[in-house]
C-alpha positions as a Markdown table, in Angstrom:
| # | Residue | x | y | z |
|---|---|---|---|---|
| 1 | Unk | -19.3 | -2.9 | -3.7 |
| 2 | Unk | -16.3 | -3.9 | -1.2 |
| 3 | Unk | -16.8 | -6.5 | 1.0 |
| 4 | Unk | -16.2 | -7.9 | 4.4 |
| 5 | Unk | -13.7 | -10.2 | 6.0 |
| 6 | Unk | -17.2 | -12.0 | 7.1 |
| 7 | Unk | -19.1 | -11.8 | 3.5 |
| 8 | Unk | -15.7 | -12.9 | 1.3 |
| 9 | Unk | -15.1 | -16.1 | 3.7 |
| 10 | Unk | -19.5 | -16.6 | 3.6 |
| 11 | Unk | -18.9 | -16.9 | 0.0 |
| 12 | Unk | -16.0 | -19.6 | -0.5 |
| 13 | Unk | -18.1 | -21.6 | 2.5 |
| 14 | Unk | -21.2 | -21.2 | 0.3 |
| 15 | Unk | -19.6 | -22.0 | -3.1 |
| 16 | Unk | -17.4 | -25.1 | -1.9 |
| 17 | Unk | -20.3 | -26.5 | 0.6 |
| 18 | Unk | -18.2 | -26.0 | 3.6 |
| 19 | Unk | -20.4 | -24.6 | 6.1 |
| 20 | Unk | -20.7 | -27.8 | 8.2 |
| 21 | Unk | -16.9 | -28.5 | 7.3 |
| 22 | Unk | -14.5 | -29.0 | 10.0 |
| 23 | Unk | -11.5 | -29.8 | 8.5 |
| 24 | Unk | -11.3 | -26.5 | 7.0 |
| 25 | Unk | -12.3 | -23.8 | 9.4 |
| 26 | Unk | -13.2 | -20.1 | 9.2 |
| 27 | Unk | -9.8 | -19.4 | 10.4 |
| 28 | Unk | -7.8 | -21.3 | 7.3 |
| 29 | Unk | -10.3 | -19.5 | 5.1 |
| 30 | Unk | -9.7 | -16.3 | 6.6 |
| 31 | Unk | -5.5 | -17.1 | 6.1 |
| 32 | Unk | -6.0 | -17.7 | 2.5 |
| 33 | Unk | -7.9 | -15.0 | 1.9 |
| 34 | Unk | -5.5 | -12.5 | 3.4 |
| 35 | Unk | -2.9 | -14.6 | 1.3 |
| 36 | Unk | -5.0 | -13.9 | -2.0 |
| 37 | Unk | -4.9 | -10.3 | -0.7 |
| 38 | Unk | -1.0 | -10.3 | -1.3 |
| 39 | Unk | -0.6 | -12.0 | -4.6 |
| 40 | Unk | -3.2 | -9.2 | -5.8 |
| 41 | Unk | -1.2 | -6.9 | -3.7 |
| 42 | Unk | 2.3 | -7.5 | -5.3 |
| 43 | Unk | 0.3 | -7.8 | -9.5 |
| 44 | Unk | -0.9 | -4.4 | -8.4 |
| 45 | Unk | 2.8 | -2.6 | -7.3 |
| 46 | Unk | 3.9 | -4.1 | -10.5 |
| 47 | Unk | 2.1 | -2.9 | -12.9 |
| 48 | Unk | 0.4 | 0.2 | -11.5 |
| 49 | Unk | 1.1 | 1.1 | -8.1 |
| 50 | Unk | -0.8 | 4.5 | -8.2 |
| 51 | Unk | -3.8 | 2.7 | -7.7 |
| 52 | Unk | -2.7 | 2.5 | -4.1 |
| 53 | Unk | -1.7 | 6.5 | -4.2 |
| 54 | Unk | -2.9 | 7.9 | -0.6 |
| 55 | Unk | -1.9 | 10.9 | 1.4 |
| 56 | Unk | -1.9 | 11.7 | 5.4 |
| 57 | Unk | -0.6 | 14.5 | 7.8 |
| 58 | Unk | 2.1 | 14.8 | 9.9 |
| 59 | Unk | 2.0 | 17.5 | 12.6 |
| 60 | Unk | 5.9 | 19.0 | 12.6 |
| 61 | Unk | 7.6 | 20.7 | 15.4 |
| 62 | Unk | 10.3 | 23.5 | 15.7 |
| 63 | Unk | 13.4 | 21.5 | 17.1 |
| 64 | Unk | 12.1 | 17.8 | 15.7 |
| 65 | Unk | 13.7 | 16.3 | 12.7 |
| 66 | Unk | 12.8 | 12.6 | 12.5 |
| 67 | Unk | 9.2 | 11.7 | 11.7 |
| 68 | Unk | 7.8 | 8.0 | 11.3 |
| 69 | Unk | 6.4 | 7.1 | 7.9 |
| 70 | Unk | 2.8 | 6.3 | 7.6 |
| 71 | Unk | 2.3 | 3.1 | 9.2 |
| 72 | Unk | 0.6 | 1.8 | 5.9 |
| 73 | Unk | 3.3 | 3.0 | 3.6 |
| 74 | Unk | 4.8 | 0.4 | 1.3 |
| 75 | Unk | 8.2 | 0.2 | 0.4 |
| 76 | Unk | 8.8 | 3.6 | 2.1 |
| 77 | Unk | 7.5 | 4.9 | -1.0 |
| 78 | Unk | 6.8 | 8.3 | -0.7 |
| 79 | Unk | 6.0 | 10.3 | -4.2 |
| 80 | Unk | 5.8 | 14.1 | -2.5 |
| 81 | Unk | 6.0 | 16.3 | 0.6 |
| 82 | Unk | 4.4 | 19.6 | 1.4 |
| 83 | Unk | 5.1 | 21.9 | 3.8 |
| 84 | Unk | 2.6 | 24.1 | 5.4 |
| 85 | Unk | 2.9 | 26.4 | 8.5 |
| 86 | Unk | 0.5 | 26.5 | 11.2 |
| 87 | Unk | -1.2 | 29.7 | 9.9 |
| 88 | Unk | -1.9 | 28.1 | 6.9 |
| 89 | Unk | 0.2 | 31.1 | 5.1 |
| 90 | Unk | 3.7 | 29.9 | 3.9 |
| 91 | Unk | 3.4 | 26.2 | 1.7 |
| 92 | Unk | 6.3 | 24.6 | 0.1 |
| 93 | Unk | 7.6 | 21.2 | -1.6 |
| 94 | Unk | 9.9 | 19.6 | 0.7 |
| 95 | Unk | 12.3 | 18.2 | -1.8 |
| 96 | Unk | 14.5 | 15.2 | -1.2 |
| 97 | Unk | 18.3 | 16.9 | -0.2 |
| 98 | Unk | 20.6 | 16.0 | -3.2 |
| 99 | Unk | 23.7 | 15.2 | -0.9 |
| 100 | Unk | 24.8 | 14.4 | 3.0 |
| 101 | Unk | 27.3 | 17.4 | 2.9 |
| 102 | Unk | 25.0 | 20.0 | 1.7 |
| 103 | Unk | 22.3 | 18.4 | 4.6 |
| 104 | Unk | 25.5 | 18.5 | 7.2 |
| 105 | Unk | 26.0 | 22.2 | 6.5 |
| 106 | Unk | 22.1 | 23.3 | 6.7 |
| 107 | Unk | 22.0 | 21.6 | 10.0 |
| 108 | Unk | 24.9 | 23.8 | 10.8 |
| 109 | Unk | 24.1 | 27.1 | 9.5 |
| 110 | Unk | 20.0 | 27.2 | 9.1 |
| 111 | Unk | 19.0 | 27.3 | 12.3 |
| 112 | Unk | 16.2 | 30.5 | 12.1 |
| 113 | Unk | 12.4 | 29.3 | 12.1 |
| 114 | Unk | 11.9 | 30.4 | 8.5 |
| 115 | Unk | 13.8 | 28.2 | 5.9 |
| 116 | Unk | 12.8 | 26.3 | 3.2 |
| 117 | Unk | 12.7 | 22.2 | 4.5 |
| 118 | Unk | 14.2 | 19.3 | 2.8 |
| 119 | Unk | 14.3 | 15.3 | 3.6 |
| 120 | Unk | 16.1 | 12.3 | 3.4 |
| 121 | Unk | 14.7 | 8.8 | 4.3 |
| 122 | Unk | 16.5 | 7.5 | 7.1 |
| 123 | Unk | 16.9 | 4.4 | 9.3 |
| 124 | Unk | 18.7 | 4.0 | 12.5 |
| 125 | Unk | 18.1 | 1.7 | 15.7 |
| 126 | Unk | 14.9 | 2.8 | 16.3 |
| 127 | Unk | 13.5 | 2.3 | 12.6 |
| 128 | Unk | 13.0 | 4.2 | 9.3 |
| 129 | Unk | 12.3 | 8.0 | 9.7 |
| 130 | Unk | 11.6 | 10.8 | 7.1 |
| 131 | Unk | 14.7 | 12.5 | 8.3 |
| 132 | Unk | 13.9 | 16.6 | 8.0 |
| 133 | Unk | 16.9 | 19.4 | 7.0 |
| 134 | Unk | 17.8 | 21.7 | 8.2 |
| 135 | Unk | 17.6 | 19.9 | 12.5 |
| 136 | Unk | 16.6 | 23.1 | 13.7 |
| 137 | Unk | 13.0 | 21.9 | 12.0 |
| 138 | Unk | 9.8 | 23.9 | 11.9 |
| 139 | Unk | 6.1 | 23.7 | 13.3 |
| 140 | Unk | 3.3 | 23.4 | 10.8 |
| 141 | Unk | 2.4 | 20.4 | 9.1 |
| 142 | Unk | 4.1 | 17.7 | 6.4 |
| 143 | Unk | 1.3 | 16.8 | 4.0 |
| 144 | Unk | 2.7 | 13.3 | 2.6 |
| 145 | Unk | 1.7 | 11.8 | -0.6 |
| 146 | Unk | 2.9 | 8.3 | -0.9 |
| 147 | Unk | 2.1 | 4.2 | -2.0 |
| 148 | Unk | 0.5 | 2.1 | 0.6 |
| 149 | Unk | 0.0 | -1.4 | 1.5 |
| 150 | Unk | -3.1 | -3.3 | 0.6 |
| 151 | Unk | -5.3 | -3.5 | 3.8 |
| 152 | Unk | -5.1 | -7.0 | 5.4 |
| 153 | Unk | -8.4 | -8.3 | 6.7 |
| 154 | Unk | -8.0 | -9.3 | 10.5 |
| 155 | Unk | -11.8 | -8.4 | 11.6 |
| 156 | Unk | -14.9 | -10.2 | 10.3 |
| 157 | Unk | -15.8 | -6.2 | 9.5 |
| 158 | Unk | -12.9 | -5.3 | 8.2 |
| 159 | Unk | -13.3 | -4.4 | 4.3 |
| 160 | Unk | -11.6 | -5.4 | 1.2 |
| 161 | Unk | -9.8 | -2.3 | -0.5 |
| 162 | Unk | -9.3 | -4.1 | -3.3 |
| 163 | Unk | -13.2 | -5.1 | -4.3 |
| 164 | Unk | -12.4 | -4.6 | -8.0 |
| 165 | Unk | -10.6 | -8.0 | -8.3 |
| 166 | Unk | -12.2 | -9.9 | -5.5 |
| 167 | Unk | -12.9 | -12.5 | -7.8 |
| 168 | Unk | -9.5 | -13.1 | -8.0 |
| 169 | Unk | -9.4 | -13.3 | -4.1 |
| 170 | Unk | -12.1 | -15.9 | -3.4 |
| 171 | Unk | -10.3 | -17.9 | -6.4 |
| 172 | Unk | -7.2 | -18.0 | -4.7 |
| 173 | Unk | -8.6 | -19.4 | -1.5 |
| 174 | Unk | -11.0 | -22.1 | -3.0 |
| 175 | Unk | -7.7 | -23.6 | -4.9 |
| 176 | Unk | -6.2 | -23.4 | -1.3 |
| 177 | Unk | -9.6 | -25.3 | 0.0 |
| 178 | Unk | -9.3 | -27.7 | -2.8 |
| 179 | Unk | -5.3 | -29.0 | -1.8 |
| 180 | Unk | -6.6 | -29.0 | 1.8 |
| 181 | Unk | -9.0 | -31.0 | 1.0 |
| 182 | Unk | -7.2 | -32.8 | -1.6 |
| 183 | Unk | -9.7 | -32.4 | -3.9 |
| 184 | Unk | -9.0 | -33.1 | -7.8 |
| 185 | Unk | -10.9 | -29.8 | -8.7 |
| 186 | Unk | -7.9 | -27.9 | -7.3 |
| 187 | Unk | -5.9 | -28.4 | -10.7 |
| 188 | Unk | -9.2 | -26.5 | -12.8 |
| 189 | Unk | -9.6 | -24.1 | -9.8 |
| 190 | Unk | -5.7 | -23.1 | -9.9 |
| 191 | Unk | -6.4 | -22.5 | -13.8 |
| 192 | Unk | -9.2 | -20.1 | -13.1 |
| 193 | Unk | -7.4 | -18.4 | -10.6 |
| 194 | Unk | -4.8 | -17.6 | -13.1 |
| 195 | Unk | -7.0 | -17.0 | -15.6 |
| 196 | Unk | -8.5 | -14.3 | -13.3 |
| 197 | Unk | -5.1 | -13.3 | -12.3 |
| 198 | Unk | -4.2 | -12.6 | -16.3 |
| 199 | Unk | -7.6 | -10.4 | -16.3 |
| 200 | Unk | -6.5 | -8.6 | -13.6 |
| 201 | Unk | -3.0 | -8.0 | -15.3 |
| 202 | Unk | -5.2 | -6.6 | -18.5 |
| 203 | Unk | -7.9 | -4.3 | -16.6 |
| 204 | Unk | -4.2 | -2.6 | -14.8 |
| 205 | Unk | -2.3 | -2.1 | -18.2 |
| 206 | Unk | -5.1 | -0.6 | -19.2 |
| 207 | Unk | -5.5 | 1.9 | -16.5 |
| 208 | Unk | -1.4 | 3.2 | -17.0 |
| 209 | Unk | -1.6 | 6.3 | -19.0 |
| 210 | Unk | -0.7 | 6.4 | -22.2 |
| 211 | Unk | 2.1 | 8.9 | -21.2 |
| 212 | Unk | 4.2 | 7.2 | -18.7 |
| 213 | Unk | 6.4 | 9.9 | -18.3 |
| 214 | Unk | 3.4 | 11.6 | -16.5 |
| 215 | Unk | 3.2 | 9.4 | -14.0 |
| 216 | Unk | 5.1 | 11.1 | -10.7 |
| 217 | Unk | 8.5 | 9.3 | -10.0 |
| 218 | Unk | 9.5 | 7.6 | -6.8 |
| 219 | Unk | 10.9 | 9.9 | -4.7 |
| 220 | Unk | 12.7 | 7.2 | -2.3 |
| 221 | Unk | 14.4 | 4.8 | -4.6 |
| 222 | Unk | -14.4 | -9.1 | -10.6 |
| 223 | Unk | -16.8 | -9.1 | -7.7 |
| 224 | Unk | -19.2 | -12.1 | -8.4 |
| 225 | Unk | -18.1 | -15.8 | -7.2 |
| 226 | Unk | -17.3 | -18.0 | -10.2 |
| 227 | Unk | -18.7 | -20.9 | -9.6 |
| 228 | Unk | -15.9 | -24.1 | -9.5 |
């Protein structure tokens, strides 16, 4: 079961005796965590980045070609787009255009209500855009299927959306709490927690198919406490 901001930092307190501790407070815990939350993060895009496969809607208008990406997205990685009207009746892949010139001359020459759309990602003053072809646009909705970002924990509610290598989490902030400190157990803690990190490496390799050439291509370029 995932946890909470609260529960996560309630547990490194609890295993390291640092309730009454002012040195270290909830807010340096907190940090670290979030920190151990990345290093899991950047294992996990390595090796199988599908785990963080997600999807959202964007709400398209006639006349509107530039759409922000998700604000979670990672690596403006987006693996498909579908295209659906707003009577639910004509659905297509929006497939990434192959060339500029051949975008240039459907902004010219498609400019009915009815054509088949196409993107490009695309990134000028005001930030990155999913960049739709032909300009003239249409209404309906963009169904986007793309990689995310690992949720950071900023609330003492917020949940961990990455429970299945918590372990590996609360590791990584008790060797944290340790140098702080400047405790001698940070050397065996540092250990586990790349012990744990190797685990984590194994239980992902194991979840890649055996077929990698199934998995969709890029279309833009442990729960319990250890004790220490």
């Amino acid at each position: 079961m995932a946890s909470t901001l609260s529960a996560l930092r309630g547990r490194v307190q609890s295993d390291l005796d640092l309730e009454d501790e002012t040195f270290i407070i909830d807010a340096d815990i907190n940090s670290w965590i979030n920190e151990g939350i990345s290093k899991a993060e950047a294992v996990i895009h390595g090796l199988y980045e599908d785990y963080f496969l997600s999807e959202t809607t964007i709400s398209l208008t006639a006349g509107t070609f530039k759409y922000d990406y998700p604000s979670d997205i990672y690596a403006n990685k987006i693996r498909k787009l579908v295209y659906q009207d707003s009577n639910g009746n004509t659905s297509h892949e929006v497939r990434r255009i192959k060339n500029l010139a051949e975008g240039s001359e459907r902004d010219i020459y498609d400019t009915n209500q009815n054509h088949t759309l196409q993107w490009t990602p695309y990134n000028d003053s005001n930030g990155k855009k999913i960049r739709i072809f032909p300009e003239a646009g249409r209404s309906g909705t963009l169904r986007v299927w793309y990689i995310r970002n690992a949720k950071q924990l900023t609330s003492d509610t917020d949940v961990c959306d990455i429970d299945e290598f918590e372990r590996y989490i609360l590791q990584a902030a008790k060797t944290e709490c340790y140098f702080k400190d400047g405790d001698p157990r940070a050397v065996s803690s540092k250990q586990l927690e790349e012990q744990l990190k190797q685990d984590m490496i194994n239980t992902l390799s194991n979840m890649v198919p055996d077929n990698n050439d199934e998995i969709p291509m890029d279309l833009s370029f442990y729960n319990d406490v250890i004790d220490s």
